[in-house]
Short mmCIF file of C-alpha atoms in Angstrom, two decimals:
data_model
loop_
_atom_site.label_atom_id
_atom_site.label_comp_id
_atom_site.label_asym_id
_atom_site.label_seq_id
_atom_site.Cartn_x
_atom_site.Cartn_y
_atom_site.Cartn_z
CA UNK A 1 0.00 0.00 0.00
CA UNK A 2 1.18 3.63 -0.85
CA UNK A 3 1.31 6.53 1.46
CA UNK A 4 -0.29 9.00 0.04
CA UNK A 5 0.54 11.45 2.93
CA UNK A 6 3.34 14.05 1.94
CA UNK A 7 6.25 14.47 4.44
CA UNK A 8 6.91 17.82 6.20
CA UNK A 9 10.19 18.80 3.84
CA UNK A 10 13.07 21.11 5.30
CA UNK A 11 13.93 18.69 8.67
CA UNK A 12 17.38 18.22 9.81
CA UNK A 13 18.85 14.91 10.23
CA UNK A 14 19.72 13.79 13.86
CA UNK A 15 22.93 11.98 14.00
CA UNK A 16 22.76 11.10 10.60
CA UNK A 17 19.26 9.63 10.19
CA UNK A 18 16.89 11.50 8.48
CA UNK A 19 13.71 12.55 10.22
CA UNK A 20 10.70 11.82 7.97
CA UNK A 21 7.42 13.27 9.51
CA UNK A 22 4.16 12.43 8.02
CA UNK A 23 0.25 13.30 9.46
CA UNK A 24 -0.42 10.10 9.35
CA UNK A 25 -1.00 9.00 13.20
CA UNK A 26 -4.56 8.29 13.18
CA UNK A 27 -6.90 8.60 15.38
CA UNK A 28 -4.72 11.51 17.77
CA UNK A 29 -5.74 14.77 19.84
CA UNK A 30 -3.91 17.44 21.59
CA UNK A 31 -6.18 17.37 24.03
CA UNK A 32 -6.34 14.71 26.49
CA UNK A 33 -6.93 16.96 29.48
CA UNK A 34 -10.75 16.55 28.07
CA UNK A 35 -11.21 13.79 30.26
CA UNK A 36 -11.41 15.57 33.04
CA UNK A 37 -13.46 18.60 32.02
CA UNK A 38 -15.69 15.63 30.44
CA UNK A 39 -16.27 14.71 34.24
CA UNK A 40 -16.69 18.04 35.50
CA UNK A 41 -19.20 18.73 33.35
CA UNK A 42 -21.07 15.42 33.75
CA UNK A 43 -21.40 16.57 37.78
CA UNK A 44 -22.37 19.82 36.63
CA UNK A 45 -24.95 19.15 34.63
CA UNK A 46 -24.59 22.81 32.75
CA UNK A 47 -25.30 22.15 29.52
CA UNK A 48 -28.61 20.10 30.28
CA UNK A 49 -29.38 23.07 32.24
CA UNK A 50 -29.13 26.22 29.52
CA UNK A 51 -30.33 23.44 27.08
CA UNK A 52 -33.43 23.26 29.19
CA UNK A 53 -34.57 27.21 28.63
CA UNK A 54 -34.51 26.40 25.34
CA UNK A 55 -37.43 25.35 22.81
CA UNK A 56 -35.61 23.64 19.76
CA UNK A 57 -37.41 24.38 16.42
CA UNK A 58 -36.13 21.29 14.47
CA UNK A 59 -38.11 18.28 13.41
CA UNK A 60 -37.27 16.04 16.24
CA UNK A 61 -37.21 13.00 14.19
CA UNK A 62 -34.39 14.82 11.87
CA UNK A 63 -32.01 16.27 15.01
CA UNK A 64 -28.79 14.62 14.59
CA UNK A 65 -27.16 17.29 17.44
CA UNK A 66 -29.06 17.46 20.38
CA UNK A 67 -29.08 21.29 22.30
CA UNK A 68 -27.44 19.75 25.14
CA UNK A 69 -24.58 18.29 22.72
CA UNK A 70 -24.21 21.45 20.88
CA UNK A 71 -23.85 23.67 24.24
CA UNK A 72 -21.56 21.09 25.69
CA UNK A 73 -19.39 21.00 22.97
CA UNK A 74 -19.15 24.97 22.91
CA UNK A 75 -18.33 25.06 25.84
CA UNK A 76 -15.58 22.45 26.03
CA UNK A 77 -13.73 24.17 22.86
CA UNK A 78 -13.95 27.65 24.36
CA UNK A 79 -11.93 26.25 27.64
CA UNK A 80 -9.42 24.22 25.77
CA UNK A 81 -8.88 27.52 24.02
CA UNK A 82 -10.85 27.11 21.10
CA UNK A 83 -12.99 30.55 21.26
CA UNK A 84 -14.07 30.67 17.81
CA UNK A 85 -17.11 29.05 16.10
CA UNK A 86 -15.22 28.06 12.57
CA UNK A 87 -13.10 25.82 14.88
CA UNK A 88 -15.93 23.19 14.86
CA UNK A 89 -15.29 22.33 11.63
CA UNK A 90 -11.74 20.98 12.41
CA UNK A 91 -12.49 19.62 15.94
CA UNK A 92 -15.61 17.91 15.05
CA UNK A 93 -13.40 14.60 14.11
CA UNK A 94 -11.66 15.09 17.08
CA UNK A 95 -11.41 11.86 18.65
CA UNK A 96 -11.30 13.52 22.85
CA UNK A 97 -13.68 15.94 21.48
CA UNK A 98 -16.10 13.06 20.80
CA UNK A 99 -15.39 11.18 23.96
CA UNK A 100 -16.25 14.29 26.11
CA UNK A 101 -19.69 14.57 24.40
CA UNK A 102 -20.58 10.36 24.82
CA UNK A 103 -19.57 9.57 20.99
CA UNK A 104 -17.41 6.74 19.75
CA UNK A 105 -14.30 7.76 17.68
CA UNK A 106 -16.21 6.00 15.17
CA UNK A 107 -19.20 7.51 15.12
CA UNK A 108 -19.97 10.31 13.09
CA UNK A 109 -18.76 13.57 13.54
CA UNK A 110 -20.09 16.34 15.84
CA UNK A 111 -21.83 19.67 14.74
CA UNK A 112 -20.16 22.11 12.63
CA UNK A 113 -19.57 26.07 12.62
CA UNK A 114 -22.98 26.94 10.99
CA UNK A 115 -24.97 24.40 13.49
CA UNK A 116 -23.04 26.35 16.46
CA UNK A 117 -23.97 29.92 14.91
CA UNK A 118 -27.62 28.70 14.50
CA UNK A 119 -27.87 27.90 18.15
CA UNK A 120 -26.26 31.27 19.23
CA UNK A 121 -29.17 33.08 17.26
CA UNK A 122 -32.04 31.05 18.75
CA UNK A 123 -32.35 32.48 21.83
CA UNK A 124 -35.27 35.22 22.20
CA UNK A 125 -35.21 37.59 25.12
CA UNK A 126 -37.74 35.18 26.95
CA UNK A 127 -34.95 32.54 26.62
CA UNK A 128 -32.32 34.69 27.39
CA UNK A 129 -34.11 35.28 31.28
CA UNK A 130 -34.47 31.97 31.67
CA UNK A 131 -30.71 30.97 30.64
CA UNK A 132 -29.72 33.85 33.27
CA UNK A 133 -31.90 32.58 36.12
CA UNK A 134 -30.48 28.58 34.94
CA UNK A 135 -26.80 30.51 35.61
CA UNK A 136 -27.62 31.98 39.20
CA UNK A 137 -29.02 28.11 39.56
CA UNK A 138 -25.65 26.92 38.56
CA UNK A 139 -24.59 29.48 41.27
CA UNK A 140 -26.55 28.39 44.01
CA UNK A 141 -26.08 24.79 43.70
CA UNK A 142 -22.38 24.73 43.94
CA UNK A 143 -22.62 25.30 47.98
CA UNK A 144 -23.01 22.11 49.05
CA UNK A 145 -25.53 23.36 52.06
CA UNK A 146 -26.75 27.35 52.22
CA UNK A 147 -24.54 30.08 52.94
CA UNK A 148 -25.54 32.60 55.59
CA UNK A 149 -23.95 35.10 54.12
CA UNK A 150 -22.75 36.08 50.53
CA UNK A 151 -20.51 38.48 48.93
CA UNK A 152 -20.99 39.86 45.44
CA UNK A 153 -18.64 41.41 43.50
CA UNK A 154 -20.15 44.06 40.64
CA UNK A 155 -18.36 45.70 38.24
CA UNK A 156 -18.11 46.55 34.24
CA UNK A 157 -15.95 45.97 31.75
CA UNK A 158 -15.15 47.36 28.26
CA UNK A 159 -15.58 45.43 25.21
CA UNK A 160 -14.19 46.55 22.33
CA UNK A 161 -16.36 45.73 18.81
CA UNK A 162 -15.39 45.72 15.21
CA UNK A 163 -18.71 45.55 13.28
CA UNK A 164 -22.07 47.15 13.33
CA UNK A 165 -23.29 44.90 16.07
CA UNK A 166 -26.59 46.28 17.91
CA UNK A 167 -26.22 48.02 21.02
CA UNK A 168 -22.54 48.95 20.22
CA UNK A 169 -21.80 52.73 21.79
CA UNK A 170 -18.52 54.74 20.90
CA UNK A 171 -17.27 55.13 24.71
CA UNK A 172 -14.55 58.45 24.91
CA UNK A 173 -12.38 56.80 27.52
CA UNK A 174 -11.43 54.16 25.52
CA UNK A 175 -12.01 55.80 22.18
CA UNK A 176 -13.65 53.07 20.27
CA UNK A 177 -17.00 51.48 19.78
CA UNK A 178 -17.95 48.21 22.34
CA UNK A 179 -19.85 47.26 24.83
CA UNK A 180 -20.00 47.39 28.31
CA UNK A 181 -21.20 44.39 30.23
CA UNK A 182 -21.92 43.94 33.92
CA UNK A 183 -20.28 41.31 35.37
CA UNK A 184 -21.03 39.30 38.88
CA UNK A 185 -18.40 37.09 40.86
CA UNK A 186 -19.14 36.03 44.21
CA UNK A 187 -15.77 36.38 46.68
CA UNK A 188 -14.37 32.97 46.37
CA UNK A 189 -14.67 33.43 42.24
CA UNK A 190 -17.70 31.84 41.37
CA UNK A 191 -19.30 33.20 38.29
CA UNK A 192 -23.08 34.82 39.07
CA UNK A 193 -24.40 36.35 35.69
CA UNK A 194 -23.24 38.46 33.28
CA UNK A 195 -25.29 41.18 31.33
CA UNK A 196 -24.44 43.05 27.65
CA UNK A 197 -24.88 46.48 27.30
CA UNK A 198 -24.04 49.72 25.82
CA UNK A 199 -20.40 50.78 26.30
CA UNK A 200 -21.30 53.13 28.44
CA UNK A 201 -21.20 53.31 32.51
CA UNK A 202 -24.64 51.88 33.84
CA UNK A 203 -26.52 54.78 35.62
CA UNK A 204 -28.28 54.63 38.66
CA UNK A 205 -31.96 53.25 37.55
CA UNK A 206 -30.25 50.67 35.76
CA UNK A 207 -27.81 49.49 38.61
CA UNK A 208 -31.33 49.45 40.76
CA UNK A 209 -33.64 47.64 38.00
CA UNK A 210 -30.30 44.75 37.27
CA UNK A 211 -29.69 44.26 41.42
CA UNK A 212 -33.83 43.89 41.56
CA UNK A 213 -33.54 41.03 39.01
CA UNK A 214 -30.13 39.36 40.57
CA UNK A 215 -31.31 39.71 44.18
CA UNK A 216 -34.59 38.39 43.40
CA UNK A 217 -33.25 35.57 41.77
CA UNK A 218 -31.03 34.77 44.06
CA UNK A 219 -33.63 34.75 47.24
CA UNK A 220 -35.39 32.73 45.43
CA UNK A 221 -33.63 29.74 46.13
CA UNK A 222 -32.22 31.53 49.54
CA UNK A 223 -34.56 33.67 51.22
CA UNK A 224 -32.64 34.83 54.57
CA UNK A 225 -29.27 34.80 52.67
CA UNK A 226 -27.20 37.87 54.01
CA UNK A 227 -25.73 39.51 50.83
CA UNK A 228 -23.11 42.21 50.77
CA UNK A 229 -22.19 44.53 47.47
CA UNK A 230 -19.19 45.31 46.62
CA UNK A 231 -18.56 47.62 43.77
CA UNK A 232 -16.60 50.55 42.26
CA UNK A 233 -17.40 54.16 43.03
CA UNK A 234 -19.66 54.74 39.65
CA UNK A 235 -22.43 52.07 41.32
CA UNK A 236 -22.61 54.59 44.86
CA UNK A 237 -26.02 56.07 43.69
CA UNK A 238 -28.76 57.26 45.77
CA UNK A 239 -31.03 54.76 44.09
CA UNK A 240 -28.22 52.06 45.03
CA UNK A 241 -28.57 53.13 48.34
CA UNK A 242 -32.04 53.45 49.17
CA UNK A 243 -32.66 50.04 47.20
CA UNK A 244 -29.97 47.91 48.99
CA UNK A 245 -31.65 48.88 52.46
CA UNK A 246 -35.20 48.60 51.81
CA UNK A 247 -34.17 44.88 50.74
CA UNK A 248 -31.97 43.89 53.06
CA UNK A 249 -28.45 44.02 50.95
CA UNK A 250 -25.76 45.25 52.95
CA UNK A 251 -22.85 47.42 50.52
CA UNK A 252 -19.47 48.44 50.78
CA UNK A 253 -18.77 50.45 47.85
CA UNK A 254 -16.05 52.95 46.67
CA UNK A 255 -16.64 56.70 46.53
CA UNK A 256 -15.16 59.26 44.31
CA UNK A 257 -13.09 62.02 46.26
CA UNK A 258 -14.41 65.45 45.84
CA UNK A 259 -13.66 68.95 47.64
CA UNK A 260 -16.82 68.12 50.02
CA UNK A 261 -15.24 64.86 51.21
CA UNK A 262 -11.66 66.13 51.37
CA UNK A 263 -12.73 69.19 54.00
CA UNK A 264 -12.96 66.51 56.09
CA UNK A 265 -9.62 64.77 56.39
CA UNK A 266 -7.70 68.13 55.25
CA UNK A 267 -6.40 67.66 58.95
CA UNK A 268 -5.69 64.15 58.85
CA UNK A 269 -3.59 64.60 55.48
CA UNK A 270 -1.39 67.41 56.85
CA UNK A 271 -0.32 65.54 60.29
CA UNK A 272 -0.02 61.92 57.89
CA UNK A 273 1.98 64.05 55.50
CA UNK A 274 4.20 65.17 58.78
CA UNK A 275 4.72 61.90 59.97
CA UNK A 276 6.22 60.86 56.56
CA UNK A 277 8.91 63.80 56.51
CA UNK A 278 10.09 62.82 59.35
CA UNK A 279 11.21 59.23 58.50
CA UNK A 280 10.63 58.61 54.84
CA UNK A 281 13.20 55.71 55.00
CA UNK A 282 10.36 53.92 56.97
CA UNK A 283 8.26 53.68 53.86
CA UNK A 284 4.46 55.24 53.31
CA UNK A 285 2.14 56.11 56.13
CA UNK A 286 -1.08 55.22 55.63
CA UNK A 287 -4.08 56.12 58.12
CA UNK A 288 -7.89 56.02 58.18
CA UNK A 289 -10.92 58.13 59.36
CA UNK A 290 -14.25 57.58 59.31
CA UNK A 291 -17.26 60.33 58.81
CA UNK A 292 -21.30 60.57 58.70
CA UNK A 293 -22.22 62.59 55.55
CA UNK A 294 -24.64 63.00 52.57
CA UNK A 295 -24.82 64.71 49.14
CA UNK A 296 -27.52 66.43 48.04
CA UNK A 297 -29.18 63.63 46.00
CA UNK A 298 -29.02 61.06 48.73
CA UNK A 299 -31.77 60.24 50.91
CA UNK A 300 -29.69 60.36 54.36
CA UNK A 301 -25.90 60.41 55.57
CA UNK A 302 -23.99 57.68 55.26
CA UNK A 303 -20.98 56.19 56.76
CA UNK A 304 -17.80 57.00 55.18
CA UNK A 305 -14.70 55.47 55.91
CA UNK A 306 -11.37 57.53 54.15
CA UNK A 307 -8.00 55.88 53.85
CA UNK A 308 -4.48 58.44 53.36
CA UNK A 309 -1.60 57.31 52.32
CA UNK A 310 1.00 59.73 51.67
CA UNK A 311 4.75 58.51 49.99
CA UNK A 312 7.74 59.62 48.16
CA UNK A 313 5.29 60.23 45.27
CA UNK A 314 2.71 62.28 47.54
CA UNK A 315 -0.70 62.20 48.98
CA UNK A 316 -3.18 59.57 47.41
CA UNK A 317 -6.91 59.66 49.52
CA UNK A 318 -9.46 56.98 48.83
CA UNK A 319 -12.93 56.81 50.32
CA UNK A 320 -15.57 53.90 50.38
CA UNK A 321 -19.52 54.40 51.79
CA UNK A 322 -21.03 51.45 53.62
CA UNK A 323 -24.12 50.48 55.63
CA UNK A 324 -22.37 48.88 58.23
CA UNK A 325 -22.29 50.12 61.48
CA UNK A 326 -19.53 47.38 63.33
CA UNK A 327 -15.95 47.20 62.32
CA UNK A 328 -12.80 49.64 62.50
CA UNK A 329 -12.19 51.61 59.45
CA UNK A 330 -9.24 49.72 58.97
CA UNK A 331 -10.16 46.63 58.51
CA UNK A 332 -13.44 47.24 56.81
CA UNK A 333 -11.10 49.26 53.91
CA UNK A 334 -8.12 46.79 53.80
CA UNK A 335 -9.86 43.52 54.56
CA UNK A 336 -13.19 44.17 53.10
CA UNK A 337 -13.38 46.51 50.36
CA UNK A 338 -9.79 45.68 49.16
CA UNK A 339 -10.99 42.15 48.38
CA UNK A 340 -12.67 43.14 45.84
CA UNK A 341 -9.56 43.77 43.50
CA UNK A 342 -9.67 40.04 42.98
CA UNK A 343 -12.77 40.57 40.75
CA UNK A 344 -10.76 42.00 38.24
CA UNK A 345 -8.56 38.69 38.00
CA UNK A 346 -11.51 36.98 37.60
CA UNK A 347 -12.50 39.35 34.55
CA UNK A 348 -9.32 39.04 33.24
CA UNK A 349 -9.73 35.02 32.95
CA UNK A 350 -12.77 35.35 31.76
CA UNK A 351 -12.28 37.93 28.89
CA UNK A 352 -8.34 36.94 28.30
CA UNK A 353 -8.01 33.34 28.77
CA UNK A 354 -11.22 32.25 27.64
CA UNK A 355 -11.95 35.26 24.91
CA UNK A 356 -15.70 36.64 26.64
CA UNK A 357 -14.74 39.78 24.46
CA UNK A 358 -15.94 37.53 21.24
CA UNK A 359 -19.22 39.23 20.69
CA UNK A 360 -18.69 39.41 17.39
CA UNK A 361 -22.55 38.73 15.89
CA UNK A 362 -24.84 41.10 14.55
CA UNK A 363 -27.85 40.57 17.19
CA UNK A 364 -27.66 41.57 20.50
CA UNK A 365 -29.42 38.32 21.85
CA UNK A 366 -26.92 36.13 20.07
CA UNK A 367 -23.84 38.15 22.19
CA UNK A 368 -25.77 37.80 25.33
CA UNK A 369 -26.06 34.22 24.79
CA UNK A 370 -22.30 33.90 23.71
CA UNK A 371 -21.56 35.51 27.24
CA UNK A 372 -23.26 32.60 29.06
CA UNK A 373 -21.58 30.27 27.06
CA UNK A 374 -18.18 31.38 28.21
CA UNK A 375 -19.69 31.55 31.72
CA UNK A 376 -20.67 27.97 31.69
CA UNK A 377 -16.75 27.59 29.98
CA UNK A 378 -15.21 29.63 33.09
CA UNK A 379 -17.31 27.24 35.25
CA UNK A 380 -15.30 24.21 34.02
CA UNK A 381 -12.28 25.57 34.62
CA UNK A 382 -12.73 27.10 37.80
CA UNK A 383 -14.16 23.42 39.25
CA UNK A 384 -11.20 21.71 37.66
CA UNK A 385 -9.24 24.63 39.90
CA UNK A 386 -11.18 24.48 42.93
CA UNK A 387 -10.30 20.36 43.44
CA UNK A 388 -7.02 21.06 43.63
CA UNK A 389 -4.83 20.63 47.39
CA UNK A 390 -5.84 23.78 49.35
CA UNK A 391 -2.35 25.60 49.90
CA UNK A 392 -0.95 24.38 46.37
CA UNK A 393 -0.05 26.21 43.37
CA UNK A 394 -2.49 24.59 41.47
CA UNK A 395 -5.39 26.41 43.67
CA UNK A 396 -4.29 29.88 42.33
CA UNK A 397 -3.18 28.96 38.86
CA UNK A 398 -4.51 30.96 35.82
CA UNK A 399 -6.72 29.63 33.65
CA UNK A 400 -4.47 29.78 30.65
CA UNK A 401 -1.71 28.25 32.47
CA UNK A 402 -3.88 25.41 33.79
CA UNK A 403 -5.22 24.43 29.82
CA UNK A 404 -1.91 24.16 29.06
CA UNK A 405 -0.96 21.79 31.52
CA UNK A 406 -3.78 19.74 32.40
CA UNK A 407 -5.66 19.97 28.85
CA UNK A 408 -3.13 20.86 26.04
CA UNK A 409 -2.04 16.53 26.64
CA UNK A 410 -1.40 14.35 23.42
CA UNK A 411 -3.39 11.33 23.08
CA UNK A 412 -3.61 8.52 21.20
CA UNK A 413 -7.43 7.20 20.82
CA UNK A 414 -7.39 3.02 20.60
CA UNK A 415 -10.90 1.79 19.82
CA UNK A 416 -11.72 -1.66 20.56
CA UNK A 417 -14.85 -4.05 20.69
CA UNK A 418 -15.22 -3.97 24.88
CA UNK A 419 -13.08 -0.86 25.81
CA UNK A 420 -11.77 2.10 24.24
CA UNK A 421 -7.55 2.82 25.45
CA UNK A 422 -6.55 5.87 25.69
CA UNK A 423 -3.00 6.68 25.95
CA UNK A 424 -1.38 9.81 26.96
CA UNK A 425 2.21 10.35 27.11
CA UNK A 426 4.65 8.61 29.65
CA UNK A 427 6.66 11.71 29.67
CA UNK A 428 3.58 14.16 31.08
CA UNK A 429 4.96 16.28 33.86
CA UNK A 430 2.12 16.14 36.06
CA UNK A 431 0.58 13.00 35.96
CA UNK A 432 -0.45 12.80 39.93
CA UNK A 433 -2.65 15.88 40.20
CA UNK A 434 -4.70 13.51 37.44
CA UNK A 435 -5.61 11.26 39.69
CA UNK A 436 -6.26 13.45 42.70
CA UNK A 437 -8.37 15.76 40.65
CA UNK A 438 -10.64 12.27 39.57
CA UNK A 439 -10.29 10.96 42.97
CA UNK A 440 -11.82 14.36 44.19
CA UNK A 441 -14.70 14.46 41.42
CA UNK A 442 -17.69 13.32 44.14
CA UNK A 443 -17.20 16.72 45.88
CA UNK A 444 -19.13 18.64 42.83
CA UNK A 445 -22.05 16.66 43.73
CA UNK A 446 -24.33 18.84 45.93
#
């Protein structure tokens, strides 16, 4: 028999033999780390779950790709790095691809690009409510017994846009057209909903009407749940304010300085500005104060906690507004509020490591949809994170980082009549955390 494959031409010899490469290796994937996010998602149960808000329009006796099987399979290219929809028509032979969605290597192969773009464009807005109330699910049934008390982490972020997709807004900070979504993490990094929107910051009946909808949703399933906001300085709005207390939402959020606030810690910046000329070898000095007051649009005076920090490079005063009356200033800036930094890791996974920022169709609906999708693909990775050893590396690891080494695995597909072999390299650097990452699969069931 002849090989028709052509050789890769222009290889060196080693030691005098000639290397002859060829694609000829059958039935072989780069990703072997599949198996695992194949379990994950099994004790999820995400993709039954958004496939559930859905009504498919097909012929039932002519659906080859189930919604469930479509969604899944999204989902699984977008965390092994795959963001874009034309990749289906490579990976759909894919012999781990098909194994993570409960097909034989010789069965036939899974949906293509235009099946995947038809699904993104289903949705309606009807759908779209119910796939965000199926994500705060998602949410709620990771705790393996009710919280009493939850933190959520709000903020926005910019997404650029290329086309002429609807609701696109030219935004003068970052001098371009895009979007500008509102995002929800919880404090240990769990993903709550996302929302599109014009690249513009949200105002003040629009923070209200989006925490009535999350907060409602959420109680839902946890009616005495304590929640606390956290949030930058563009969501402390009277309408914030006044809605967060009437509902029982306690909020720690950051405040933008003006000359009103700064009359009251003029003081407490020229003594902290003191104490630093006299021993700037000893580093910055930073000190807090706390204040009652109110601007004209609020409803009442609020507590105001202000932190100064004065170094070589000068005086730099940040303020936050809370409801809560217990706690030192201190700790409630440093401890509390400062937490919240760690949202904007978990942004940057989501829009750099597993490409959120791809909202590249013409319909709004289809881009809202495309944001859960890479919700329920930050999901997977963040379970395959959270099994790892408390106190390891592997607990902190970015997402990018962790595809490469736990997914990014050659594997050789062997399909037989009773068993199908699957084997992965004997020179994989971190084969253990394999099996303590499958050994540790029963904890994702609630």
């Amino acid at each position: 028999m002849v090989d028709v494959t052509p050789f890769l031409p222009g290889l060196s010899p080693v030691q005098g033999k000639a290397v002859v490469a060829r694609f000829d290796g059958g039935r072989l994937s780069s990703e072997g780390g599949l198996l695992a996010l194949r379990e994950i998602e099994s004790r999820l149960g995400l993709a039954d779950r958004l496939a559930a808000c859905l009504k498919d329009p097909r012929a039932p006796e002519r659906v080859v790709h189930r919604l469930a099987e479509i969604i899944r399979f999204r989902m699984l290219m977008i965390a092994a790095g795959y963001e874009d929809g034309n990749d289906a028509d490579s990976l759909r032979a894919d012999p781990m691809f098909k194994l993570a969605l409960d097909r034989l290597p010789s069965d036939e192969e899974l949906c293509s690009q235009s099946t995947i773009s038809r699904l993104e464009n289903l949705p309606d807005m009807r759908a779209l409510l119910r796939l965000g109330r199926a994500l705060i699910e998602q949410y709620c049934v990771s705790f393996r017994q009710v919280p009493k008390r939850i933190v959520l982490d709000v903020d926005d972020t910019f997404d650029r846009v290329h086309g002429g997709q609807q609701l696109r807004l030219f935004n003068a900070f970052h001098d371009d057209y895009g979007f500008q979504p509102i995002v929800v993490f919880d404090g240990e990094g769990r993903f709550v909903t996302a929302l599109l929107r014009p690249g513009k910051r949200p105002g003040g009946h629009e923070i209200r009407a989006f925490l009535r909808r999350l907060v409602g949703a959420l109680r839902a399933f946890w009616p005495r749940v304590e929640i606390l906001l956290r949030a930058d300085s563009h969501y402390a709005c009277p309408e914030v304010f006044d809605w967060c207390r009437e509902n029982r939402v306690d909020w720690v959020l950051g405040l933008a300085p003006n000359a009103a606030l700064r009359r009251h810690v003029e003081a407490l910046e020229k003594t902290t500005a003191e104490r630093f000329a006299a021993a700037p070898a000893r580093g910055k000095v930073r000190r807090f104060a706390q204040f009652h007051d109110a601007a004209r649009s609020w409803s009442r005076v609020e507590r105001i906690i202000a932190r100064v920090e004065v170094g070589a490079e000068g005086t730099d005063t940040r303020f936050i507004v809370t409801n809560l009356e217990g706690g030192r200033a201190k700790p409630l800036y440093e401890r509390l509020y400062c937490a919240r930094g760690q949202a904007e890791n978990h942004i940057k996974a989501w829009k750099n490591h597993l490409a959120a920022d791809r909202t590249s169709c013409h319909e709004a609906t289809a881009n809202q949809f495309r944001l859960f999708l890479h919700a329920g693909a930050y999901w997977l990775l963040w379970s395959l994170r959270r099994l790892m050893p408390k106190g390891s590396a592997w607990r902190v690891m970015q997402f990018d980082t962790l595809r490469l080494r736990l997914v990014k695995i050659a594997a050789r597909v062997v399909e037989l009549k009773k068993q199908i072999k699957i084997h992965l390299p004997s020179s994989t650097p971190d084969q253990a955390i394999f099996g303590i990452i499958l050994n540790r699969l029963p904890r994702l069931t609630i």
